[in-house]
Amino acid sequence: PENVGIIAMEVYFPYNCVNQEKLEEFDGVSKGKYTIGLGQRNMGFCGDREDINSLSLTVVHKLMENNSINPDDIGRLEVGTETLIDKSKSVKSVLMQLFEESGNTNIEGVDTTNACYGGTQALFNAVSWIESSAWDGRLAIVVAADIAVYAAGSARSTGGAGAVAMLVGPGAPLVMERGMRSIHMQHAYDFYKPNMSSEYPVVDGKLSVRCYFHALDQCYSRYTEKGRQLDNKTLFTLEDIDYAMFHTPFCRIVQKSLARLMFHDFLCDPECDSSDGEKYADLAKFRNVKLEETFQDEAKGREIEKASMKCSQKVYDKKTEPSLCISRDVGNMYTPSLYGCLASLLFSESIEDLAGKRLMLFSYGSGLASAMFSFRISDDIGSSSPLHALVTSLKDIPARLESRRQVEPGEFLKTLTTREHTHNKNNYSPTCSEEELFPGTYYLTNVDEKFRRTYQRK
Ligand code: ACO
């Protein structure tokens, strides 16, 4: 099969959100910490009516409905998530309810977990299946979904929630570029969830940011090496990429990431001082620095970060900023975060600007697993083209973000407390109102004495 990649996408985020400026005031932190320091505007969150199963049911049902997908045409379905409510039964098995009526039980795939990375592995699995001898000609659906909540403290404002579903197959408008994939995996205790009775992770925030940047360095170094081979050139830099997207725990880290890649480009190009001095003028005095020094010497690291951000501002505005709409307004959705960035780019840019472009994506999941890979966008932009259909289907997202209900921080806190008390409970019926859900949302109606969950669709 040729041109395997993403054919259609669906994005879901919760109806309720809390404003970060109000949260700064409520938490008693300095004004600007969450909004400027982290770059966030609003944060989506779920009440006790929603869990990982309901989010996934909602997004897959919508993907199938909006794209008139025949259930019999699906041969693989996988879920990437770190929101576990069962240590054995997969979310995928719950989603099989959506195929019951059609009688199609012949669907491969189960769940994949490693922090925010599971969705990416699920996507790779789906693409591999289609390119393999096991493929039977049908399409795959990949789901990334999570509810990201933190205990009270400095991490809480970097929560979020949401789900992305992607239809994967041949002849796609977003083609996963063969050969352009690099991986970095390592053991780290930067963020993990050892406490089965709590939704909250144990997190070492500073370490997680360091691990994220280290993984970024490793992936980019390997990715550019592959780019040099594939494009047959001596230098492969941000200029060879049209758009750069990153897993987004908060928007500010993404701007820093793009800046870091530019610093990497600068270090790899000793010739540039004479040939193209202008381009890296802000960085010239760091010519003899090694990338690792940014970790070893904090003051120097900050100085380089500042200079790189200045140097890369224009590139950031053009190649990365358009991908941050959902992240800024919903927060870190965990596994769907990167795919929310992809969707944001597709509805923010014009189809003419997108046509034929190369997208670079960086996926990071604590613990840790990371990858950098690319898509090529089709250059067929006709009104009946698959790209046109994909882009058009995402255009309602800004209006949906706007139409959410903004909740006071006090109510947000109360909702989190409810979730704490009801997490893992049996013999339980949720108390949050069904009113506070978008139409078409699945919601939990009951957990019986044997922990079996039932759902309804609004
Ligand atoms: N105005 C403007 N900026 C401000 C203000 C203010 N009033 N106050 C603080 N800031 C800036 C800080 O200078 C800092 O920016 P800098 O790093 O560029 O200097 C930023 O806001 C954050 O402030 P910190 O004091 O560093 O924040 P804190 O340490 O309290 O928390 C952290 C930040 C560690 C990211 C925390 O939110 C966290 O643990 N989050 C969860 C973990 C996470 O998301 N890790 C990322 C990768 S792993 C993953 O995806 C889960």
Coordinates of C-alpha atoms and ligand atoms in Angstrom, one line a residue:
P1 CA 0.0 0.0 0.0
E2 CA 1.2 3.5 -0.8
N3 CA 0.9 6.8 1.1
V4 CA -0.1 5.2 4.5
G5 CA -1.0 7.8 7.1
I6 CA -3.9 9.8 8.6
I7 CA -7.1 10.0 6.5
A8 CA -9.4 11.6 9.1
M9 CA -9.3 13.0 12.6
E10 CA -11.7 13.7 15.5
V11 CA -10.8 15.8 18.5
Y12 CA -12.8 15.8 21.8
F13 CA -12.2 18.0 24.8
P14 CA -14.5 18.5 27.9
Y15 CA -17.2 21.1 28.1
N16 CA -15.9 22.6 31.4
C17 CA -12.8 24.6 31.6
V18 CA -11.1 26.9 34.2
N19 CA -9.3 30.1 33.3
Q20 CA -5.6 30.1 34.1
E21 CA -5.5 33.8 35.1
K22 CA -8.2 33.1 37.7
L23 CA -6.4 30.1 38.8
E24 CA -3.2 32.1 39.4
E25 CA -5.2 34.4 41.7
F26 CA -7.0 31.4 43.4
D27 CA -3.7 29.5 44.0
G28 CA -2.0 32.7 45.3
V29 CA 0.9 32.4 42.9
S30 CA 2.5 35.5 41.2
K31 CA 0.4 37.0 38.4
G32 CA 1.6 35.7 35.1
K33 CA 3.1 32.4 36.3
Y34 CA 0.6 30.1 34.5
T35 CA -0.3 32.5 31.7
I36 CA 3.1 33.9 30.7
G37 CA 5.5 31.6 32.6
L38 CA 3.8 28.4 31.3
G39 CA 2.0 30.0 28.4
Q40 CA -1.5 28.6 29.2
R41 CA -4.9 30.3 28.9
N42 CA -7.6 27.7 30.0
M43 CA -7.6 24.2 31.2
G44 CA -10.2 21.6 30.4
F45 CA -11.3 19.1 33.1
C46 CA -13.9 16.3 33.6
G47 CA -16.4 15.7 36.3
D48 CA -17.3 12.2 37.6
R49 CA -19.5 11.5 34.6
E50 CA -16.5 11.0 32.4
D51 CA -13.7 8.5 32.5
I52 CA -11.2 7.0 30.0
N53 CA -13.9 4.7 28.5
S54 CA -16.4 7.5 28.0
L55 CA -13.8 9.8 26.4
S56 CA -12.8 7.1 24.0
L57 CA -16.4 6.0 23.1
T58 CA -17.2 9.7 22.4
V59 CA -14.3 10.3 20.1
V60 CA -14.5 7.1 18.1
H61 CA -18.3 7.3 17.7
K62 CA -17.9 10.9 16.4
L63 CA -15.1 9.9 14.0
M64 CA -17.2 7.1 12.6
E65 CA -20.3 9.3 12.4
N66 CA -18.7 12.3 10.9
N67 CA -16.8 10.4 8.3
S68 CA -19.6 7.8 7.5
I69 CA -17.2 5.0 8.3
N70 CA -18.7 1.5 7.8
P71 CA -17.8 -0.5 10.9
D72 CA -17.0 -3.5 8.7
D73 CA -14.2 -1.5 7.1
I74 CA -12.2 -1.4 10.3
G75 CA -9.6 -4.1 10.8
R76 CA -7.5 -2.6 13.6
L77 CA -8.3 -0.4 16.6
E78 CA -5.9 0.6 19.2
V79 CA -5.8 2.9 22.2
G80 CA -2.9 4.8 23.7
T81 CA -3.6 6.0 27.2
E82 CA -2.1 6.3 30.7
T83 CA -5.5 6.8 32.4
L84 CA -6.1 3.3 33.8
I85 CA -9.3 2.3 35.5
D86 CA -8.7 -1.4 35.1
K87 CA -5.4 -3.3 35.3
S88 CA -6.6 -6.0 32.9
K89 CA -9.5 -5.0 30.7
S90 CA -8.4 -2.8 27.8
V91 CA -10.3 0.4 26.8
K92 CA -10.2 -1.1 23.3
S93 CA -12.4 -4.0 24.5
V94 CA -15.0 -1.4 25.8
L95 CA -14.9 0.3 22.3
M96 CA -16.0 -3.0 20.7
Q97 CA -19.5 -2.1 21.9
L98 CA -19.5 0.4 19.0
F99 CA -19.1 -2.5 16.5
E100 CA -21.6 -4.9 18.1
E101 CA -24.5 -4.0 15.9
S102 CA -22.4 -4.5 12.7
G103 CA -21.2 -7.9 13.9
N104 CA -17.6 -7.1 13.2
T105 CA -15.5 -8.7 15.9
N106 CA -12.6 -9.2 13.6
I107 CA -10.6 -6.2 14.8
E108 CA -6.9 -6.4 15.9
G109 CA -5.2 -4.3 18.6
V110 CA -5.3 -3.5 22.3
D111 CA -4.1 -0.7 24.6
T112 CA -0.6 0.7 24.8
T113 CA 0.7 2.6 27.8
N114 CA 3.7 4.7 28.6
A115 CA 2.7 8.2 29.9
C116 CA 2.0 10.6 27.1
Y117 CA 3.7 8.3 24.5
G118 CA 1.1 5.5 24.2
G119 CA -0.8 7.2 21.4
T120 CA 2.3 7.5 19.2
Q121 CA 3.1 3.8 19.7
A122 CA -0.5 3.0 18.8
L123 CA -0.2 5.1 15.6
F124 CA 3.1 3.4 14.7
N125 CA 1.5 0.0 15.3
A126 CA -1.4 0.8 13.0
V127 CA 0.8 2.0 10.2
S128 CA 3.1 -1.0 10.6
W129 CA 0.1 -3.3 10.4
I130 CA -1.0 -1.8 7.1
E131 CA 2.5 -2.1 5.7
S132 CA 2.8 -5.7 6.9
S133 CA 1.9 -9.2 5.6
A134 CA -0.9 -9.4 8.2
W135 CA -2.8 -6.5 6.5
D136 CA -6.2 -7.5 5.0
G137 CA -7.0 -4.3 3.2
R138 CA -9.1 -2.7 5.8
L139 CA -8.5 0.6 7.8
A140 CA -7.3 1.2 11.3
I141 CA -8.5 3.6 14.0
V142 CA -6.0 4.9 16.6
V143 CA -7.3 6.6 19.8
A144 CA -5.2 8.7 22.1
A145 CA -7.2 9.7 25.2
D146 CA -6.4 10.8 28.8
I147 CA -7.6 12.7 31.8
A148 CA -4.6 14.7 33.2
V149 CA -5.0 15.7 36.8
Y150 CA -2.3 16.5 39.4
A151 CA -2.4 16.8 43.2
A152 CA -2.6 20.4 44.6
G153 CA 0.7 22.2 44.0
S154 CA 2.9 23.5 41.2
A155 CA 2.0 20.8 38.7
R156 CA -1.8 21.2 39.0
S157 CA -2.1 24.0 36.5
T158 CA -0.5 21.8 33.8
G159 CA -3.5 19.4 33.7
G160 CA -6.0 18.9 31.0
A161 CA -8.2 16.2 29.4
G162 CA -9.3 15.1 25.9
A163 CA -9.2 12.5 23.2
V164 CA -8.1 12.3 19.5
A165 CA -9.2 9.5 17.1
M166 CA -7.4 9.0 13.8
L167 CA -8.5 7.0 10.8
V168 CA -5.3 5.4 9.3
G169 CA -5.0 3.8 5.9
P170 CA -3.4 4.0 2.4
G171 CA -4.0 7.0 0.1
A172 CA -3.9 9.4 3.1
P173 CA -3.6 13.2 2.8
L174 CA -1.1 13.0 5.7
V175 CA 1.5 10.4 4.8
M176 CA 3.9 9.1 7.4
E177 CA 7.3 9.6 5.8
R178 CA 9.2 6.4 5.5
G179 CA 12.7 6.4 7.0
M180 CA 12.1 9.7 9.0
R181 CA 11.7 8.3 12.5
S182 CA 14.1 8.4 15.4
I183 CA 13.7 7.0 18.9
H184 CA 15.1 7.7 22.4
M185 CA 14.1 5.5 25.3
Q186 CA 15.5 5.4 28.8
H187 CA 14.7 4.5 32.4
A188 CA 13.8 7.5 34.5
Y189 CA 11.6 8.3 37.5
D190 CA 10.5 11.8 36.3
F191 CA 6.7 11.1 36.3
Y192 CA 5.0 7.8 37.1
K193 CA 1.8 6.5 38.6
P194 CA 2.7 3.8 41.2
N195 CA -0.3 4.5 43.4
M196 CA -3.2 2.5 42.0
S197 CA -5.7 4.1 44.3
S198 CA -5.1 7.6 43.0
E199 CA -5.4 9.3 39.7
Y200 CA -2.5 11.5 40.5
P201 CA 1.1 10.9 39.3
V202 CA 4.2 11.1 41.4
V203 CA 6.1 13.9 39.5
D204 CA 9.5 15.4 39.8
G205 CA 8.7 18.5 37.7
K206 CA 12.2 19.8 37.2
L207 CA 13.6 16.4 36.3
S208 CA 10.7 15.8 33.9
V209 CA 11.6 19.0 32.0
R210 CA 15.3 18.0 31.9
C211 CA 14.3 14.5 30.6
Y212 CA 12.1 16.0 28.0
F213 CA 14.9 18.3 26.6
H214 CA 17.4 15.5 26.7
A215 CA 15.1 13.2 24.8
L216 CA 14.5 16.1 22.3
D217 CA 18.2 16.5 21.8
Q218 CA 18.7 12.7 21.2
C219 CA 15.7 12.4 18.8
Y220 CA 16.6 15.5 16.8
S221 CA 20.2 14.4 16.4
R222 CA 19.1 11.0 15.1
Y223 CA 16.3 12.5 13.0
T224 CA 18.5 15.0 11.2
E225 CA 21.0 12.2 10.5
K226 CA 18.2 10.3 8.8
G227 CA 17.2 13.5 7.0
R228 CA 20.7 14.0 5.6
Q229 CA 20.6 10.5 4.2
L230 CA 17.1 10.7 2.8
D231 CA 17.5 14.1 1.3
N232 CA 21.1 13.4 0.3
K233 CA 22.6 16.5 1.8
T234 CA 25.4 17.4 4.2
L235 CA 23.2 19.5 6.5
F236 CA 19.6 18.9 7.6
T237 CA 18.1 21.8 9.7
L238 CA 14.8 23.4 10.6
E239 CA 14.9 24.8 7.1
D240 CA 14.1 21.4 5.8
I241 CA 11.0 21.2 8.0
D242 CA 7.9 23.3 7.2
Y243 CA 6.2 22.8 10.6
A244 CA 7.5 21.5 13.9
M245 CA 5.1 20.1 16.5
F246 CA 5.9 18.9 20.0
H247 CA 4.2 17.1 22.9
T248 CA 2.9 20.0 24.9
P249 CA 2.7 19.8 28.7
F250 CA 2.5 23.6 28.5
C251 CA 3.1 25.9 25.6
R252 CA 6.2 27.6 26.9
I253 CA 8.2 24.4 26.9
V254 CA 7.4 24.1 23.2
Q255 CA 8.9 27.5 22.3
K256 CA 11.9 26.5 24.3
S257 CA 12.1 23.2 22.4
L258 CA 12.0 24.9 19.0
A259 CA 14.8 27.3 20.2
R260 CA 16.8 24.3 21.3
L261 CA 16.6 22.7 17.9
M262 CA 17.8 25.9 16.4
F263 CA 20.8 26.0 18.8
H264 CA 21.5 22.4 17.7
D265 CA 21.4 23.5 14.0
F266 CA 23.8 26.3 14.8
L267 CA 26.3 23.9 16.6
C268 CA 26.1 21.5 13.6
D269 CA 27.0 24.2 11.1
P270 CA 30.5 25.6 11.8
E271 CA 30.5 27.2 8.3
C272 CA 27.5 29.4 9.0
D273 CA 29.5 32.1 10.8
S274 CA 31.2 33.2 7.6
S275 CA 28.5 32.2 5.0
D276 CA 25.3 33.2 6.8
G277 CA 26.4 35.2 9.8
E278 CA 23.1 37.0 10.1
K279 CA 20.9 33.9 10.7
Y280 CA 22.5 32.9 14.0
A281 CA 23.8 36.3 15.1
D282 CA 22.3 36.0 18.6
L283 CA 24.2 32.7 19.1
A284 CA 27.6 33.6 17.8
K285 CA 29.2 33.8 21.2
F286 CA 28.3 30.2 22.0
R287 CA 30.2 28.7 19.2
N288 CA 32.3 26.4 21.4
V289 CA 29.6 25.3 23.7
K290 CA 28.5 21.6 23.8
L291 CA 24.8 20.9 24.1
E292 CA 25.3 18.9 27.3
E293 CA 26.6 22.0 29.0
T294 CA 23.1 23.5 29.0
F295 CA 22.3 20.8 31.6
Q296 CA 25.5 21.0 33.6
D297 CA 25.7 24.8 34.0
E298 CA 22.3 26.2 34.8
A299 CA 23.3 29.8 34.4
K300 CA 24.8 29.2 31.0
G301 CA 21.9 27.0 30.1
R302 CA 19.5 29.9 30.8
E303 CA 21.6 32.4 28.8
I304 CA 21.7 30.1 25.8
E305 CA 17.9 29.4 26.1
K306 CA 17.2 33.1 26.1
A307 CA 19.5 33.8 23.1
S308 CA 18.1 30.8 21.2
M309 CA 14.5 31.9 21.8
K310 CA 15.3 35.3 20.4
C311 CA 17.1 33.9 17.5
S312 CA 14.2 31.4 16.7
Q313 CA 11.3 33.7 17.3
K314 CA 10.3 34.2 13.7
V315 CA 10.7 30.5 12.9
Y316 CA 8.6 29.7 16.0
D317 CA 5.8 32.1 14.9
K318 CA 5.7 30.5 11.4
K319 CA 6.4 26.8 12.0
T320 CA 5.2 26.0 15.5
E321 CA 2.8 28.6 17.0
P322 CA -0.1 27.7 14.8
S323 CA -0.1 24.2 16.3
L324 CA -0.8 25.4 19.9
C325 CA -4.4 26.5 19.8
I326 CA -5.9 23.5 21.5
S327 CA -3.0 23.1 24.0
R328 CA -3.2 26.7 25.1
D329 CA -6.9 26.4 25.8
V330 CA -7.3 22.8 27.0
G331 CA -3.9 22.1 28.6
N332 CA -1.9 18.9 28.6
M333 CA -4.2 16.1 27.4
Y334 CA -1.3 13.7 27.8
T335 CA -1.4 11.1 24.9
P336 CA -3.6 13.3 22.6
S337 CA -1.5 16.4 23.2
L338 CA 0.7 16.0 20.1
Y339 CA -2.2 15.1 17.9
G340 CA -4.2 18.1 19.2
C341 CA -1.2 20.1 17.9
L342 CA -1.5 18.4 14.5
A343 CA -5.3 19.2 14.4
S344 CA -4.6 22.8 15.5
L345 CA -2.1 23.3 12.7
L346 CA -4.6 21.9 10.1
F347 CA -7.4 24.2 11.1
S348 CA -5.2 27.3 11.7
E349 CA -3.3 27.3 8.3
S350 CA -4.8 27.7 4.9
I351 CA -5.0 24.5 2.8
E352 CA -2.7 26.3 0.2
D353 CA -0.1 26.8 2.9
L354 CA -0.3 23.2 4.0
A355 CA -0.1 21.5 0.6
G356 CA 3.0 19.5 0.0
K357 CA 4.6 20.4 3.3
R358 CA 6.8 18.3 5.7
L359 CA 5.6 18.1 9.3
M360 CA 8.0 17.1 12.1
L361 CA 6.5 15.7 15.3
F362 CA 8.2 15.1 18.7
S363 CA 6.4 12.7 21.0
Y364 CA 7.5 12.4 24.7
G365 CA 6.2 10.1 27.5
S366 CA 7.8 10.2 30.9
G367 CA 9.5 7.2 32.3
L368 CA 10.6 7.5 29.4
A369 CA 9.8 6.9 25.7
S370 CA 10.2 9.4 22.9
A371 CA 10.2 9.6 19.1
M372 CA 10.6 12.2 16.3
F373 CA 8.9 11.5 13.0
S374 CA 7.4 13.2 10.0
F375 CA 4.4 13.4 7.8
R376 CA 4.2 14.7 4.2
I377 CA 1.0 16.6 3.4
S378 CA -0.6 15.7 0.0
D379 CA -0.4 18.5 -2.6
D380 CA -3.9 17.7 -3.9
I381 CA -6.1 20.5 -2.5
G382 CA -9.1 20.1 -4.8
S383 CA -12.5 20.5 -3.3
S384 CA -13.1 16.7 -3.4
S385 CA -9.6 15.8 -2.2
P386 CA -9.0 13.8 1.0
L387 CA -6.9 16.8 2.4
H388 CA -9.8 19.1 1.8
A389 CA -12.2 16.8 3.7
L390 CA -9.8 16.4 6.6
V391 CA -9.1 20.1 7.0
T392 CA -12.7 21.1 6.6
S393 CA -13.8 18.6 9.3
L394 CA -11.6 20.3 11.9
K395 CA -12.7 23.9 11.2
D396 CA -15.4 23.8 13.9
I397 CA -12.8 23.4 16.7
P398 CA -12.2 27.1 17.5
A399 CA -16.0 27.7 17.9
R400 CA -16.3 24.6 20.1
L401 CA -13.4 25.9 22.3
E402 CA -15.3 29.2 22.6
S403 CA -18.6 27.6 23.5
R404 CA -17.3 25.8 26.6
R405 CA -18.4 26.6 30.1
Q406 CA -15.9 28.6 32.1
V407 CA -16.0 27.4 35.7
E408 CA -14.8 29.3 38.8
P409 CA -11.6 27.8 40.3
G410 CA -13.5 26.9 43.5
E411 CA -15.9 24.7 41.5
F412 CA -12.9 23.2 39.7
L413 CA -11.4 22.3 43.0
K414 CA -14.7 20.8 44.2
T415 CA -14.9 18.6 41.1
L416 CA -11.4 17.3 41.6
T417 CA -12.2 16.5 45.2
T418 CA -15.3 14.5 43.9
R419 CA -13.1 12.6 41.5
E420 CA -10.6 11.8 44.3
H421 CA -13.4 10.4 46.5
T422 CA -15.1 8.4 43.7
H423 CA -12.0 7.0 41.9
N424 CA -12.1 3.2 41.9
K425 CA -15.5 3.1 43.7
N426 CA -18.1 0.4 43.1
N427 CA -21.8 0.7 43.8
Y428 CA -21.7 4.2 42.6
S429 CA -23.7 6.6 40.5
P430 CA -22.0 9.8 39.4
T431 CA -23.4 13.1 40.7
C432 CA -22.1 15.7 38.2
S433 CA -24.8 17.0 35.9
E434 CA -25.2 15.6 32.4
E435 CA -26.0 19.2 31.3
E436 CA -22.4 20.0 31.4
L437 CA -21.4 17.9 28.5
F438 CA -21.3 18.6 24.7
P439 CA -24.1 16.9 22.7
G440 CA -22.9 13.4 21.5
T441 CA -20.8 12.8 24.6
Y442 CA -20.8 9.4 26.3
Y443 CA -21.2 9.6 30.1
L444 CA -21.0 7.2 33.0
T445 CA -24.3 6.3 34.5
N446 CA -23.4 3.6 37.0
V447 CA -20.6 1.4 38.5
D448 CA -22.2 -1.7 39.9
E449 CA -21.1 -3.8 42.8
K450 CA -18.8 -5.8 40.5
F451 CA -17.2 -2.6 39.2
R452 CA -19.0 -3.0 35.8
R453 CA -19.5 0.4 34.2
T454 CA -22.4 1.5 32.0
Y455 CA -22.6 4.5 29.8
Q456 CA -25.2 6.5 27.9
R457 CA -24.8 9.0 25.0
K458 CA -26.1 12.5 25.3
Ligands
ACO1 N1 5.3 36.0 35.4 C1 5.9 35.4 34.3 N2 6.6 34.3 34.4 C2 6.6 33.7 35.6 C3 6.0 34.2 36.8 C4 5.3 35.5 36.6 N3 4.7 36.0 37.6 N4 6.3 33.4 37.8 C5 7.0 32.4 37.3 N5 7.2 32.5 36.0 C6 7.9 31.6 35.1 C7 9.2 31.0 35.7 O1 10.3 31.9 35.5 C8 9.3 29.8 34.8 O2 9.8 30.0 33.5 P1 11.3 29.7 33.1 O3 11.5 28.2 33.3 O4 11.3 30.1 31.7 O5 12.1 30.5 34.0 C9 7.8 29.3 34.6 O6 7.1 30.5 34.9 C10 7.4 28.3 35.6 O7 7.8 28.7 36.9 P2 8.5 27.6 37.9 O8 8.8 28.3 39.1 O9 9.6 27.0 37.1 O10 7.3 26.6 38.1 P3 7.2 25.4 39.0 O11 8.6 24.8 39.3 O12 6.4 25.8 40.2 O13 6.4 24.4 38.1 C11 6.6 22.7 36.4 C12 6.6 24.2 36.7 C13 7.8 22.0 37.0 C14 6.6 22.5 34.9 C15 5.3 22.1 37.0 O14 4.2 22.7 36.5 C16 5.1 20.6 36.9 O15 5.7 19.8 37.6 N6 4.3 20.2 35.8 C17 4.1 18.8 35.6 C18 5.2 18.1 34.9 C19 5.4 18.4 33.4 O16 4.5 18.9 32.8 N7 6.6 18.2 32.9 C20 6.9 18.4 31.5 C21 7.4 17.2 30.7 S1 6.7 15.7 31.3 C22 5.0 15.7 30.9 O17 4.6 15.9 29.8 C23 4.0 15.3 32.0

